[in-house]
PDB file of C-alpha atoms in Angstrom:
ATOM      1  CA  MET A   1       0.000   0.000   0.000  1.00  0.00           C
ATOM      2  CA  ASP A   2       1.530   3.350  -1.033  1.00  0.00           C
ATOM      3  CA  LEU A   3       1.460   6.441   1.174  1.00  0.00           C
ATOM      4  CA  ARG A   4      -1.525   7.952  -0.619  1.00  0.00           C
ATOM      5  CA  ALA A   5      -3.569   4.841   0.106  1.00  0.00           C
ATOM      6  CA  ARG A   6      -2.317   4.740   3.694  1.00  0.00           C
ATOM      7  CA  LEU A   7      -3.334   8.347   4.303  1.00  0.00           C
ATOM      8  CA  THR A   8      -6.837   7.755   2.974  1.00  0.00           C
ATOM      9  CA  ASP A   9      -7.345   4.264   4.440  1.00  0.00           C
ATOM     10  CA  ARG A  10      -9.696   4.620   7.407  1.00  0.00           C
ATOM     11  CA  GLN A  11      -8.850   1.305   9.033  1.00  0.00           C
ATOM     12  CA  THR A  12      -5.164   1.634   9.898  1.00  0.00           C
ATOM     13  CA  PRO A  13      -3.005   4.257  11.653  1.00  0.00           C
ATOM     14  CA  VAL A  14      -0.225   6.136   9.896  1.00  0.00           C
ATOM     15  CA  PHE A  15       3.300   6.486  11.296  1.00  0.00           C
ATOM     16  CA  LEU A  16       5.608   9.296  10.196  1.00  0.00           C
ATOM     17  CA  TYR A  17       8.953  10.719  11.296  1.00  0.00           C
ATOM     18  CA  GLY A  18       9.700  14.415  10.907  1.00  0.00           C
ATOM     19  CA  THR A  19      13.093  15.882  10.060  1.00  0.00           C
ATOM     20  CA  THR A  20      14.653  19.221   9.166  1.00  0.00           C
ATOM     21  CA  PRO A  21      17.145  19.650   6.298  1.00  0.00           C
ATOM     22  CA  PRO A  22      20.740  20.600   7.145  1.00  0.00           C
ATOM     23  CA  ARG A  23      21.666  24.264   7.206  1.00  0.00           C
ATOM     24  CA  ALA A  24      22.025  26.098   3.911  1.00  0.00           C
ATOM     25  CA  GLY A  25      25.563  26.058   2.580  1.00  0.00           C
ATOM     26  CA  SER A  26      26.280  22.562   3.883  1.00  0.00           C
ATOM     27  CA  ARG A  27      28.752  20.730   1.684  1.00  0.00           C
ATOM     28  CA  PRO A  28      27.437  17.686  -0.219  1.00  0.00           C
ATOM     29  CA  GLU A  29      29.392  15.342   2.045  1.00  0.00           C
ATOM     30  CA  GLN A  30      27.842  16.994   5.116  1.00  0.00           C
ATOM     31  CA  VAL A  31      24.342  16.517   3.686  1.00  0.00           C
ATOM     32  CA  ALA A  32      25.143  12.897   2.856  1.00  0.00           C
ATOM     33  CA  ASP A  33      26.435  12.361   6.397  1.00  0.00           C
ATOM     34  CA  ALA A  34      23.220  13.805   7.870  1.00  0.00           C
ATOM     35  CA  ILE A  35      21.173  11.468   5.688  1.00  0.00           C
ATOM     36  CA  ASP A  36      23.258   8.451   6.687  1.00  0.00           C
ATOM     37  CA  LYS A  37      22.783   9.255  10.369  1.00  0.00           C
ATOM     38  CA  LEU A  38      19.024   9.670   9.939  1.00  0.00           C
ATOM     39  CA  ALA A  39      18.760   6.444   7.929  1.00  0.00           C
ATOM     40  CA  ALA A  40      20.625   4.545  10.653  1.00  0.00           C
ATOM     41  CA  ARG A  41      18.448   6.110  13.354  1.00  0.00           C
ATOM     42  CA  ILE A  42      15.133   5.147  11.793  1.00  0.00           C
ATOM     43  CA  GLN A  43      16.205   1.784  10.390  1.00  0.00           C
ATOM     44  CA  GLY A  44      13.698  -0.846  11.389  1.00  0.00           C
ATOM     45  CA  LEU A  45      10.956   1.584  12.401  1.00  0.00           C
ATOM     46  CA  PRO A  46       7.544   0.746  10.881  1.00  0.00           C
ATOM     47  CA  LEU A  47       7.310   4.071   9.073  1.00  0.00           C
ATOM     48  CA  ASP A  48       4.870   4.947   6.321  1.00  0.00           C
ATOM     49  CA  GLY A  49       6.772   8.069   5.308  1.00  0.00           C
ATOM     50  CA  LEU A  50       9.009  10.967   6.282  1.00  0.00           C
ATOM     51  CA  VAL A  51       8.009  14.570   6.919  1.00  0.00           C
ATOM     52  CA  VAL A  52      10.543  17.136   5.690  1.00  0.00           C
ATOM     53  CA  TYR A  53       9.959  20.579   7.166  1.00  0.00           C
ATOM     54  CA  ASP A  54      10.339  23.918   5.424  1.00  0.00           C
ATOM     55  CA  ILE A  55      11.952  26.123   8.083  1.00  0.00           C
ATOM     56  CA  GLN A  56      11.126  29.818   7.811  1.00  0.00           C
ATOM     57  CA  ASP A  57      12.000  32.872   9.872  1.00  0.00           C
ATOM     58  CA  GLU A  58       8.774  33.282  11.851  1.00  0.00           C
ATOM     59  CA  SER A  59       9.841  36.292  13.915  1.00  0.00           C
ATOM     60  CA  GLY A  60       6.753  38.178  12.747  1.00  0.00           C
ATOM     61  CA  ARG A  61       4.464  35.586  14.334  1.00  0.00           C
ATOM     62  CA  THR A  62       5.224  36.499  17.941  1.00  0.00           C
ATOM     63  CA  SER A  63       6.856  39.223  20.003  1.00  0.00           C
ATOM     64  CA  LEU A  64       8.685  36.638  22.120  1.00  0.00           C
ATOM     65  CA  PRO A  65      12.456  36.395  21.555  1.00  0.00           C
ATOM     66  CA  ARG A  66      13.524  33.392  19.490  1.00  0.00           C
ATOM     67  CA  PRO A  67      15.405  30.941  21.789  1.00  0.00           C
ATOM     68  CA  PHE A  68      17.578  29.788  18.882  1.00  0.00           C
ATOM     69  CA  PRO A  69      18.725  31.937  15.956  1.00  0.00           C
ATOM     70  CA  PHE A  70      17.033  31.347  12.606  1.00  0.00           C
ATOM     71  CA  ILE A  71      19.258  29.402  10.221  1.00  0.00           C
ATOM     72  CA  ALA A  72      18.196  28.815   6.627  1.00  0.00           C
ATOM     73  CA  THR A  73      18.304  25.221   5.404  1.00  0.00           C
ATOM     74  CA  VAL A  74      18.904  23.213   2.290  1.00  0.00           C
ATOM     75  CA  ASP A  75      15.862  23.214  -0.019  1.00  0.00           C
ATOM     76  CA  PRO A  76      13.408  20.661   1.477  1.00  0.00           C
ATOM     77  CA  ARG A  77      12.749  19.220  -1.973  1.00  0.00           C
ATOM     78  CA  GLN A  78      16.435  18.585  -2.624  1.00  0.00           C
ATOM     79  CA  TYR A  79      16.768  16.951   0.786  1.00  0.00           C
ATOM     80  CA  SER A  80      13.568  14.936   0.275  1.00  0.00           C
ATOM     81  CA  SER A  81      14.844  13.468  -2.977  1.00  0.00           C
ATOM     82  CA  LEU A  82      18.127  12.448  -1.355  1.00  0.00           C
ATOM     83  CA  LEU A  83      16.306  10.953   1.644  1.00  0.00           C
ATOM     84  CA  ARG A  84      13.976   8.958  -0.588  1.00  0.00           C
ATOM     85  CA  ASN A  85      16.916   7.526  -2.529  1.00  0.00           C
ATOM     86  CA  ARG A  86      18.696   6.532   0.678  1.00  0.00           C
ATOM     87  CA  THR A  87      15.795   5.250   2.809  1.00  0.00           C
ATOM     88  CA  ARG A  88      13.216   4.196   0.175  1.00  0.00           C
ATOM     89  CA  LEU A  89      10.603   6.034   2.235  1.00  0.00           C
ATOM     90  CA  THR A  90       8.168   8.480   0.662  1.00  0.00           C
ATOM     91  CA  PRO A  91       8.723  12.077   1.793  1.00  0.00           C
ATOM     92  CA  ILE A  92       5.996  14.575   2.596  1.00  0.00           C
ATOM     93  CA  VAL A  93       7.427  17.979   1.740  1.00  0.00           C
ATOM     94  CA  TYR A  94       6.313  20.987   3.746  1.00  0.00           C
ATOM     95  CA  LYS A  95       6.034  24.198   1.755  1.00  0.00           C
ATOM     96  CA  ALA A  96       5.637  27.594   3.390  1.00  0.00           C
ATOM     97  CA  LEU A  97       4.019  29.935   0.872  1.00  0.00           C
ATOM     98  CA  GLY A  98       5.786  33.059   2.104  1.00  0.00           C
ATOM     99  CA  ALA A  99       5.530  35.824  -0.492  1.00  0.00           C
ATOM    100  CA  LEU A 100       4.899  33.500  -3.449  1.00  0.00           C
ATOM    101  CA  ASP A 101       2.463  34.731  -6.055  1.00  0.00           C
ATOM    102  CA  GLU A 102       0.343  32.405  -8.198  1.00  0.00           C
ATOM    103  CA  ALA A 103       2.827  32.155 -11.059  1.00  0.00           C
ATOM    104  CA  SER A 104       5.671  31.264  -8.695  1.00  0.00           C
ATOM    105  CA  TRP A 105       3.484  28.686  -6.983  1.00  0.00           C
ATOM    106  CA  GLN A 106       2.584  27.078 -10.286  1.00  0.00           C
ATOM    107  CA  SER A 107       6.282  26.907 -11.164  1.00  0.00           C
ATOM    108  CA  TRP A 108       7.031  25.310  -7.798  1.00  0.00           C
ATOM    109  CA  LEU A 109       4.383  22.654  -8.427  1.00  0.00           C
ATOM    110  CA  VAL A 110       5.749  21.871 -11.892  1.00  0.00           C
ATOM    111  CA  GLU A 111       9.283  21.508 -10.516  1.00  0.00           C
ATOM    112  CA  SER A 112       8.048  19.270  -7.699  1.00  0.00           C
ATOM    113  CA  ALA A 113       6.165  17.046 -10.138  1.00  0.00           C
ATOM    114  CA  GLN A 114       9.276  16.745 -12.293  1.00  0.00           C
ATOM    115  CA  ALA A 115      11.173  15.575  -9.188  1.00  0.00           C
ATOM    116  CA  ASP A 116       8.318  13.128  -8.433  1.00  0.00           C
ATOM    117  CA  LEU A 117       7.628  14.812  -5.092  1.00  0.00           C
ATOM    118  CA  ARG A 118       3.851  14.601  -4.964  1.00  0.00           C
ATOM    119  CA  TYR A 119       3.073  14.726  -1.227  1.00  0.00           C
ATOM    120  CA  VAL A 120       2.937  18.325  -0.073  1.00  0.00           C
ATOM    121  CA  SER A 121       1.836  19.913   3.193  1.00  0.00           C
ATOM    122  CA  ILE A 122       1.072  23.562   2.530  1.00  0.00           C
ATOM    123  CA  VAL A 123       1.805  26.012   5.325  1.00  0.00           C
ATOM    124  CA  GLY A 124       0.257  29.456   5.515  1.00  0.00           C
ATOM    125  CA  ARG A 125       1.922  32.621   6.677  1.00  0.00           C
ATOM    126  CA  PRO A 126       3.041  33.147  10.280  1.00  0.00           C
ATOM    127  CA  THR A 127       2.113  36.830  10.389  1.00  0.00           C
ATOM    128  CA  SER A 128      -1.610  37.552  10.610  1.00  0.00           C
ATOM    129  CA  GLY A 129      -3.148  40.755   9.324  1.00  0.00           C
ATOM    130  CA  VAL A 130      -0.754  40.929   6.356  1.00  0.00           C
ATOM    131  CA  ARG A 131      -2.075  40.739   2.806  1.00  0.00           C
ATOM    132  CA  TYR A 132      -0.151  38.250   0.685  1.00  0.00           C
ATOM    133  CA  PRO A 133      -0.270  37.793  -3.108  1.00  0.00           C
ATOM    134  CA  LEU A 134      -1.514  34.184  -2.911  1.00  0.00           C
ATOM    135  CA  ALA A 135      -4.194  33.050  -0.464  1.00  0.00           C
ATOM    136  CA  LEU A 136      -3.691  29.714   1.268  1.00  0.00           C
ATOM    137  CA  SER A 137      -7.074  28.457   0.073  1.00  0.00           C
ATOM    138  CA  ARG A 138      -6.187  29.301  -3.551  1.00  0.00           C
ATOM    139  CA  ALA A 139      -2.815  27.575  -3.228  1.00  0.00           C
ATOM    140  CA  VAL A 140      -4.470  24.415  -1.911  1.00  0.00           C
ATOM    141  CA  ARG A 141      -6.990  24.367  -4.759  1.00  0.00           C
ATOM    142  CA  LEU A 142      -4.321  24.860  -7.408  1.00  0.00           C
ATOM    143  CA  ALA A 143      -2.212  22.041  -5.988  1.00  0.00           C
ATOM    144  CA  ALA A 144      -5.153  19.671  -5.488  1.00  0.00           C
ATOM    145  CA  ASP A 145      -6.371  20.238  -9.052  1.00  0.00           C
ATOM    146  CA  HIS A 146      -2.926  19.967 -10.637  1.00  0.00           C
ATOM    147  CA  PRO A 147      -2.615  17.264 -13.323  1.00  0.00           C
ATOM    148  CA  ALA A 148       0.387  15.815 -11.451  1.00  0.00           C
ATOM    149  CA  ARG A 149      -2.080  14.414  -8.879  1.00  0.00           C
ATOM    150  CA  PHE A 150      -0.460  15.796  -5.757  1.00  0.00           C
ATOM    151  CA  THR A 151      -1.649  14.528  -2.379  1.00  0.00           C
ATOM    152  CA  ILE A 152      -2.134  17.737  -0.426  1.00  0.00           C
ATOM    153  CA  GLY A 153      -2.099  18.149   3.320  1.00  0.00           C
ATOM    154  CA  GLY A 154      -2.430  20.988   5.788  1.00  0.00           C
ATOM    155  CA  VAL A 155      -1.448  21.975   9.286  1.00  0.00           C
ATOM    156  CA  VAL A 156      -3.757  21.704  12.299  1.00  0.00           C
ATOM    157  CA  ILE A 157      -3.205  23.683  15.507  1.00  0.00           C
ATOM    158  CA  ALA A 158      -5.521  22.626  18.311  1.00  0.00           C
ATOM    159  CA  GLU A 159      -4.531  25.592  20.496  1.00  0.00           C
ATOM    160  CA  ARG A 160      -6.206  28.069  18.168  1.00  0.00           C
ATOM    161  CA  HIS A 161      -9.570  26.282  18.325  1.00  0.00           C
ATOM    162  CA  ASN A 162     -11.894  28.363  20.477  1.00  0.00           C
ATOM    163  CA  ASP A 163     -15.330  29.988  20.498  1.00  0.00           C
ATOM    164  CA  GLU A 164     -14.114  32.925  18.417  1.00  0.00           C
ATOM    165  CA  ARG A 165     -12.086  30.966  15.850  1.00  0.00           C
ATOM    166  CA  SER A 166     -13.037  27.407  14.989  1.00  0.00           C
ATOM    167  CA  GLU A 167     -10.117  25.267  13.883  1.00  0.00           C
ATOM    168  CA  ALA A 168     -12.641  22.497  13.214  1.00  0.00           C
ATOM    169  CA  ALA A 169     -14.392  24.700  10.656  1.00  0.00           C
ATOM    170  CA  ARG A 170     -11.020  25.516   9.079  1.00  0.00           C
ATOM    171  CA  LEU A 171     -10.265  21.812   8.702  1.00  0.00           C
ATOM    172  CA  LEU A 172     -13.626  21.250   7.062  1.00  0.00           C
ATOM    173  CA  ALA A 173     -13.051  24.120   4.618  1.00  0.00           C
ATOM    174  CA  LYS A 174      -9.521  22.960   3.781  1.00  0.00           C
ATOM    175  CA  ALA A 175     -10.805  19.451   3.091  1.00  0.00           C
ATOM    176  CA  VAL A 176     -13.339  20.856   0.636  1.00  0.00           C
ATOM    177  CA  GLU A 177     -10.513  22.838  -0.999  1.00  0.00           C
ATOM    178  CA  GLY A 178      -8.470  19.673  -1.452  1.00  0.00           C
ATOM    179  CA  CYS A 179      -6.566  18.685   1.692  1.00  0.00           C
ATOM    180  CA  ARG A 180      -6.561  14.921   2.204  1.00  0.00           C
ATOM    181  CA  TYR A 181      -4.784  14.881   5.574  1.00  0.00           C
ATOM    182  CA  PHE A 182      -3.577  17.194   8.343  1.00  0.00           C
ATOM    183  CA  ILE A 183      -0.455  17.091  10.499  1.00  0.00           C
ATOM    184  CA  SER A 184      -0.705  18.728  13.887  1.00  0.00           C
ATOM    185  CA  GLN A 185       1.557  21.066  15.727  1.00  0.00           C
ATOM    186  CA  THR A 186       3.476  19.347  18.554  1.00  0.00           C
ATOM    187  CA  VAL A 187       1.104  18.113  21.271  1.00  0.00           C
ATOM    188  CA  TYR A 188       2.004  18.611  24.939  1.00  0.00           C
ATOM    189  CA  HIS A 189      -1.496  19.124  26.297  1.00  0.00           C
ATOM    190  CA  ALA A 190      -4.270  16.629  25.508  1.00  0.00           C
ATOM    191  CA  GLU A 191      -7.354  18.740  26.208  1.00  0.00           C
ATOM    192  CA  PRO A 192      -7.132  21.158  23.222  1.00  0.00           C
ATOM    193  CA  THR A 193      -6.722  18.223  20.850  1.00  0.00           C
ATOM    194  CA  GLN A 194      -9.588  16.332  22.464  1.00  0.00           C
ATOM    195  CA  ARG A 195     -11.865  19.352  22.127  1.00  0.00           C
ATOM    196  CA  LEU A 196     -10.849  19.976  18.510  1.00  0.00           C
ATOM    197  CA  LEU A 197     -11.332  16.370  17.389  1.00  0.00           C
ATOM    198  CA  ARG A 198     -14.710  16.156  19.106  1.00  0.00           C
ATOM    199  CA  ASP A 199     -15.911  19.323  17.370  1.00  0.00           C
ATOM    200  CA  TYR A 200     -14.357  18.315  14.040  1.00  0.00           C
ATOM    201  CA  LEU A 201     -16.285  15.036  14.030  1.00  0.00           C
ATOM    202  CA  ARG A 202     -19.482  16.908  14.930  1.00  0.00           C
ATOM    203  CA  ASP A 203     -18.948  19.393  12.068  1.00  0.00           C
ATOM    204  CA  CYS A 204     -18.133  16.632   9.571  1.00  0.00           C
ATOM    205  CA  ARG A 205     -21.328  14.827  10.461  1.00  0.00           C
ATOM    206  CA  GLY A 206     -23.285  18.046  10.148  1.00  0.00           C
ATOM    207  CA  ALA A 207     -21.849  18.595   6.670  1.00  0.00           C
ATOM    208  CA  GLY A 208     -22.268  14.961   5.621  1.00  0.00           C
ATOM    209  CA  LEU A 209     -18.519  14.537   5.034  1.00  0.00           C
ATOM    210  CA  GLU A 210     -16.016  11.921   6.190  1.00  0.00           C
ATOM    211  CA  PRO A 211     -13.258  13.248   8.478  1.00  0.00           C
ATOM    212  CA  ARG A 212      -9.798  13.503   6.952  1.00  0.00           C
ATOM    213  CA  ARG A 213      -6.729  11.856   8.434  1.00  0.00           C
ATOM    214  CA  ILE A 214      -5.296  13.723  11.437  1.00  0.00           C
ATOM    215  CA  VAL A 215      -1.652  12.940  12.227  1.00  0.00           C
ATOM    216  CA  LEU A 216      -0.651  13.999  15.744  1.00  0.00           C
ATOM    217  CA  THR A 217       2.896  15.256  16.258  1.00  0.00           C
ATOM    218  CA  PHE A 218       4.954  14.628  19.393  1.00  0.00           C
ATOM    219  CA  ALA A 219       8.504  15.595  20.354  1.00  0.00           C
ATOM    220  CA  PRO A 220      10.766  14.761  23.304  1.00  0.00           C
ATOM    221  CA  CYS A 221      12.077  17.566  25.497  1.00  0.00           C
ATOM    222  CA  GLY A 222      14.948  17.311  27.950  1.00  0.00           C
ATOM    223  CA  ARG A 223      16.204  20.890  28.270  1.00  0.00           C
ATOM    224  CA  PRO A 224      14.607  24.186  29.366  1.00  0.00           C
ATOM    225  CA  LYS A 225      15.798  25.854  26.169  1.00  0.00           C
ATOM    226  CA  THR A 226      14.133  23.181  24.059  1.00  0.00           C
ATOM    227  CA  LEU A 227      10.894  23.743  25.942  1.00  0.00           C
ATOM    228  CA  ALA A 228      11.247  27.510  25.454  1.00  0.00           C
ATOM    229  CA  PHE A 229      11.570  26.882  21.714  1.00  0.00           C
ATOM    230  CA  LEU A 230       8.455  24.708  21.699  1.00  0.00           C
ATOM    231  CA  ARG A 231       6.558  27.519  23.390  1.00  0.00           C
ATOM    232  CA  TRP A 232       7.975  30.033  20.908  1.00  0.00           C
ATOM    233  CA  LEU A 233       6.582  27.836  18.136  1.00  0.00           C
ATOM    234  CA  GLY A 234       3.149  28.142  19.756  1.00  0.00           C
ATOM    235  CA  VAL A 235       3.016  24.796  21.567  1.00  0.00           C
ATOM    236  CA  ASN A 236       0.907  24.795  24.735  1.00  0.00           C
ATOM    237  CA  VAL A 237       3.120  23.506  27.562  1.00  0.00           C
ATOM    238  CA  ALA A 238       1.452  24.066  30.928  1.00  0.00           C
ATOM    239  CA  PRO A 239       3.620  25.289  33.846  1.00  0.00           C
ATOM    240  CA  GLU A 240       2.823  22.126  35.792  1.00  0.00           C
ATOM    241  CA  THR A 241       4.012  20.033  32.842  1.00  0.00           C
ATOM    242  CA  GLU A 242       7.262  21.966  32.799  1.00  0.00           C
ATOM    243  CA  ARG A 243       7.737  21.411  36.530  1.00  0.00           C
ATOM    244  CA  THR A 244       7.014  17.702  36.145  1.00  0.00           C
ATOM    245  CA  ILE A 245       9.543  17.284  33.321  1.00  0.00           C
ATOM    246  CA  PHE A 246      12.408  19.150  34.927  1.00  0.00           C
ATOM    247  CA  GLY A 247      11.615  17.951  38.426  1.00  0.00           C
ATOM    248  CA  ALA A 248      12.190  14.359  37.325  1.00  0.00           C
ATOM    249  CA  ALA A 249      15.487  12.526  37.669  1.00  0.00           C
ATOM    250  CA  ASN A 250      15.428  11.980  33.878  1.00  0.00           C
ATOM    251  CA  ALA A 251      13.708  14.864  32.085  1.00  0.00           C
ATOM    252  CA  LEU A 252      13.745  13.160  28.684  1.00  0.00           C
ATOM    253  CA  ALA A 253      12.195   9.967  30.024  1.00  0.00           C
ATOM    254  CA  LYS A 254       9.528  12.012  31.794  1.00  0.00           C
ATOM    255  CA  SER A 255       8.705  13.951  28.610  1.00  0.00           C
ATOM    256  CA  ILE A 256       8.276  10.656  26.745  1.00  0.00           C
ATOM    257  CA  GLU A 257       5.970   9.420  29.492  1.00  0.00           C
ATOM    258  CA  ILE A 258       3.896  12.620  29.259  1.00  0.00           C
ATOM    259  CA  CYS A 259       3.618  12.351  25.457  1.00  0.00           C
ATOM    260  CA  ARG A 260       2.561   8.714  25.732  1.00  0.00           C
ATOM    261  CA  ASP A 261      -0.081   9.547  28.338  1.00  0.00           C
ATOM    262  CA  ASN A 262      -1.374  12.447  26.242  1.00  0.00           C
ATOM    263  CA  LEU A 263      -1.811  10.146  23.245  1.00  0.00           C
ATOM    264  CA  ARG A 264      -3.666   7.623  25.402  1.00  0.00           C
ATOM    265  CA  ARG A 265      -5.998  10.338  26.668  1.00  0.00           C
ATOM    266  CA  ILE A 266      -6.647  11.548  23.121  1.00  0.00           C
ATOM    267  CA  LEU A 267      -7.413   8.028  21.904  1.00  0.00           C
ATOM    268  CA  GLU A 268      -9.768   7.090  24.736  1.00  0.00           C
ATOM    269  CA  GLN A 269     -12.476   9.498  23.550  1.00  0.00           C
ATOM    270  CA  PRO A 270     -15.463   8.369  21.390  1.00  0.00           C
ATOM    271  CA  TYR A 271     -14.345  10.385  18.316  1.00  0.00           C
ATOM    272  CA  ALA A 272     -11.247   8.157  17.989  1.00  0.00           C
ATOM    273  CA  ALA A 273     -13.365   5.371  16.505  1.00  0.00           C
ATOM    274  CA  HIS A 274     -14.504   7.639  13.657  1.00  0.00           C
ATOM    275  CA  ILE A 275     -11.533   9.875  12.771  1.00  0.00           C
ATOM    276  CA  PRO A 276      -8.528   8.215  11.071  1.00  0.00           C
ATOM    277  CA  LEU A 277      -5.515   9.169  13.165  1.00  0.00           C
ATOM    278  CA  GLY A 278      -1.758   8.811  13.023  1.00  0.00           C
ATOM    279  CA  VAL A 279       1.468   9.727  14.780  1.00  0.00           C
ATOM    280  CA  ASN A 280       4.367  11.886  13.648  1.00  0.00           C
ATOM    281  CA  VAL A 281       7.479  12.034  15.846  1.00  0.00           C
ATOM    282  CA  GLU A 282      10.016  14.816  15.501  1.00  0.00           C
ATOM    283  CA  SER A 283      12.931  16.330  17.390  1.00  0.00           C
ATOM    284  CA  VAL A 284      13.074  20.119  17.520  1.00  0.00           C
ATOM    285  CA  SER A 285      16.548  19.918  19.073  1.00  0.00           C
ATOM    286  CA  ILE A 286      20.051  19.516  17.670  1.00  0.00           C
ATOM    287  CA  ASN A 287      21.208  17.784  20.861  1.00  0.00           C
ATOM    288  CA  ARG A 288      22.120  14.135  20.393  1.00  0.00           C
ATOM    289  CA  ASP A 289      20.306  12.853  23.479  1.00  0.00           C
ATOM    290  CA  GLU A 290      17.031  14.550  22.480  1.00  0.00           C
ATOM    291  CA  ILE A 291      17.356  13.316  18.904  1.00  0.00           C
ATOM    292  CA  ASP A 292      17.977   9.762  20.121  1.00  0.00           C
ATOM    293  CA  ALA A 293      15.008  10.103  22.495  1.00  0.00           C
ATOM    294  CA  SER A 294      12.740  10.697  19.497  1.00  0.00           C
ATOM    295  CA  ILE A 295      13.249   7.042  18.533  1.00  0.00           C
ATOM    296  CA  GLU A 296      12.332   5.893  22.029  1.00  0.00           C
ATOM    297  CA  LEU A 297       9.294   8.151  21.834  1.00  0.00           C
ATOM    298  CA  PHE A 298       8.294   6.638  18.493  1.00  0.00           C
ATOM    299  CA  HIS A 299       8.351   3.137  19.978  1.00  0.00           C
ATOM    300  CA  ALA A 300       6.270   4.252  22.984  1.00  0.00           C
ATOM    301  CA  LEU A 301       3.637   5.974  20.831  1.00  0.00           C
ATOM    302  CA  SER A 302       3.403   3.244  18.195  1.00  0.00           C
ATOM    303  CA  GLU A 303       2.757   0.758  20.997  1.00  0.00           C
ATOM    304  CA  VAL A 304      -0.127   2.930  22.210  1.00  0.00           C
ATOM    305  CA  MET A 305      -1.535   3.333  18.692  1.00  0.00           C
ATOM    306  CA  ARG A 306      -1.349  -0.369  17.877  1.00  0.00           C
ATOM    307  CA  GLY A 307      -2.840  -1.321  21.225  1.00  0.00           C
ATOM    308  CA  ARG A 308      -5.963   0.803  20.840  1.00  0.00           C
ATOM    309  CA  PRO A 309      -9.304  -1.041  20.653  1.00  0.00           C
TER     310      PRO A 309
END
């Protein structure tokens, strides 16, 4: 079963691993070394695909200081092609629209099709209130209707689902526009995701539509600076969760335990029997111990997913 079929199959979970390309300007041998290390790390994992992020300078999204400096990376498409050749896993390429206009977007799609990169998660702009030349909804439609038959996904952020702004309604609209799946922001608090999935199922039933695949992202955290970066990215990490992690003898092990328990709590709700779900594990850190912990986290979460009723 290829990744497209896996994403749309309602009977089985999906397992992904997220990675960031090396910094821009890396020599070819450095890129190859990074790929070899990743391939060795994930060897043997029951993965359905890889997620390759498009890292952008998001300083306009928040007034908080960035814990780590922004560093541009190798083009995600170039890195995705190399990863696919080395691992034989299908990459999902993130694409941040930035200041692209429609013509530039069409060119990007043509180039991606020529490289046989047909799984794309489209990311909107981090700065609200700014008028951009290409609307996210238009970009999704153009990609979904492209003759190259792209499989288009979107981003879901449970924390922005509230009475004033319904993330569930946004998911429904994006599905109509052409999104076949959604990958969440990192989860460190179960309740927002529970509330979103409950309301999303309700809205889908009201519209007479089947829910799209929702892939939930988790990341280990063993350092205060890593947690500060997660918060800068918009992840909801409660103060009591922070105290629990860093009050433990092994912060990384405790963070894995918290992620596992959050997934269990998300899956124990009635909506879980009706929404196709999945897991994406990433490391937002460059520290070796946190990167290695992402593999331990993957094993813990896949055990929870496969053990669900």
